[in-house]
């Protein structure tokens, strides 16, 4: 049996894709403010995950980094039943989306060439609302070709790509960038100034340097000066914080420390895509994972993608113990196709999950998300004497190691003293041996 779910023909399936009512104005810099965002995550940022993030309150969602050359050799295919848009490569879909997420979707480009970046953007611009240049991923698959975090040390190239995208795209399509901190705060501010002057609408700052591991605490206190600096430039650019936010409630702490206009969530969302809600789901093996798998099959999401995401989900347990829910976890690990999980997640239609997502998005009524109640959060004043981060000087060395979500979140929770009710997966063990976790780009 094929491990890949094949799109059904309209004649063989009773499913009819609901036509969503999309009455949203084009994105502006204001839309990047006062919200929680889903970070771009390789593998983990699949279409079903993005849809669930929107259902539970994410204001905007970033797609996973897609290399410019990869998308240029694809064919755009629309499923007549589900409405899913797929950009197919030789063996699989390189990128998938659905029209219902377009008003909220930012497509992240991996590029080291202005011309290729523009070509890639033109390929998919009809299906997204904005483009983001990945200037922060430290993984070798990105940096080896001068992309990702390698652009941090090549600001001329970085800014030329952003300028080219801004000039080539129509004004209603936004351009943004996602960077990491440089070891020196002074150098970071110089880079930020150049980036802001390219005409972007938003800047996301992952508050770690290129050589910092994911298990190391993000230095979010450095962002306060960056936010003040950008605001003084007077260009109305949104600054988005990324790094160590645990969810809706914890975003208040991040806002207090950084003054950021919005907060982007990666690891916590990878573990529980409902963390954008004030009341994230618990007992995910009962409340979330079965529905996620049904939706994946309904949307013909590649089984390997759905399986990978499902193995990453971890949440607090309230009404059931881990031992009670172990059977589903083990079945997912053994499964080679959707059909292998029929006894756990039947019925297969997935129509209810889809209908609930459509209803939740349409309830926004033309607004991209309800505002986060940050008005009563007292932002800490900027203190200029921020110490620079001291680290290895060899820019070509990137230390890689598996990321333990549960360990990292638990450690951060202890440091930040966030209420236990708002945390994600505190009582869960780290991933199994040999299980890899993709970090945000």
Tab-separated table of N, CA and C in Angstrom, residues 22 24 51 54-55 100-101 104 356-367:
chain	number	residue	atom	x	y	z
A	22	UNK	N	-13.501	35.011	1.836
A	22	UNK	CA	-12.247	35.686	2.159
A	22	UNK	C	-12.389	37.173	1.867
A	24	UNK	N	-10.736	39.965	3.209
A	24	UNK	CA	-9.654	40.571	3.977
A	24	UNK	C	-8.893	41.557	3.101
A	51	UNK	N	-3.232	25.304	9.910
A	51	UNK	CA	-4.674	25.483	10.020
A	51	UNK	C	-5.134	25.393	11.469
A	54	UNK	N	-4.236	28.573	13.308
A	54	UNK	CA	-5.206	29.630	13.019
A	54	UNK	C	-6.505	29.402	13.789
A	55	UNK	N	-6.956	28.166	13.834
A	55	UNK	CA	-8.185	27.852	14.556
A	55	UNK	C	-8.084	28.289	16.012
A	100	UNK	N	-8.078	29.193	2.168
A	100	UNK	CA	-8.612	29.742	3.406
A	100	UNK	C	-7.528	30.345	4.285
A	101	UNK	N	-6.277	29.904	4.120
A	101	UNK	CA	-5.204	30.459	4.939
A	101	UNK	C	-4.466	31.606	4.258
A	104	UNK	N	-3.610	34.984	5.885
A	104	UNK	CA	-2.766	34.908	7.070
A	104	UNK	C	-1.394	34.297	6.783
A	356	UNK	N	-14.881	22.813	11.418
A	356	UNK	CA	-14.588	23.596	12.624
A	356	UNK	C	-13.504	24.632	12.360
A	357	UNK	N	-12.524	24.286	11.550
A	357	UNK	CA	-11.466	25.236	11.211
A	357	UNK	C	-12.033	26.380	10.374
A	358	UNK	N	-12.847	26.043	9.379
A	358	UNK	CA	-13.471	27.069	8.536
A	358	UNK	C	-14.324	28.000	9.388
A	359	UNK	N	-15.112	27.430	10.282
A	359	UNK	CA	-15.987	28.241	11.134
A	359	UNK	C	-15.175	29.179	12.025
A	360	UNK	N	-14.092	28.662	12.610
A	360	UNK	CA	-13.273	29.491	13.501
A	360	UNK	C	-12.644	30.653	12.748
A	361	UNK	N	-12.178	30.413	11.525
A	361	UNK	CA	-11.547	31.481	10.743
A	361	UNK	C	-12.587	32.496	10.292
A	362	UNK	N	-13.757	32.009	9.859
A	362	UNK	CA	-14.777	32.936	9.385
A	362	UNK	C	-15.343	33.789	10.517
A	363	UNK	N	-15.284	33.309	11.739
A	363	UNK	CA	-15.760	34.093	12.877
A	363	UNK	C	-14.904	35.328	13.123
A	364	UNK	N	-13.720	35.379	12.542
A	364	UNK	CA	-12.879	36.563	12.719
A	364	UNK	C	-13.472	37.780	12.033
A	365	UNK	N	-14.391	37.533	11.119
A	365	UNK	CA	-15.143	38.635	10.525
A	365	UNK	C	-14.297	39.668	9.813
A	366	UNK	N	-13.288	39.231	9.095
A	366	UNK	CA	-12.454	40.173	8.360
A	366	UNK	C	-11.277	40.705	9.151
A	367	UNK	N	-11.213	40.399	10.462
A	367	UNK	CA	-10.045	40.752	11.263
A	367	UNK	C	-9.122	39.549	11.313
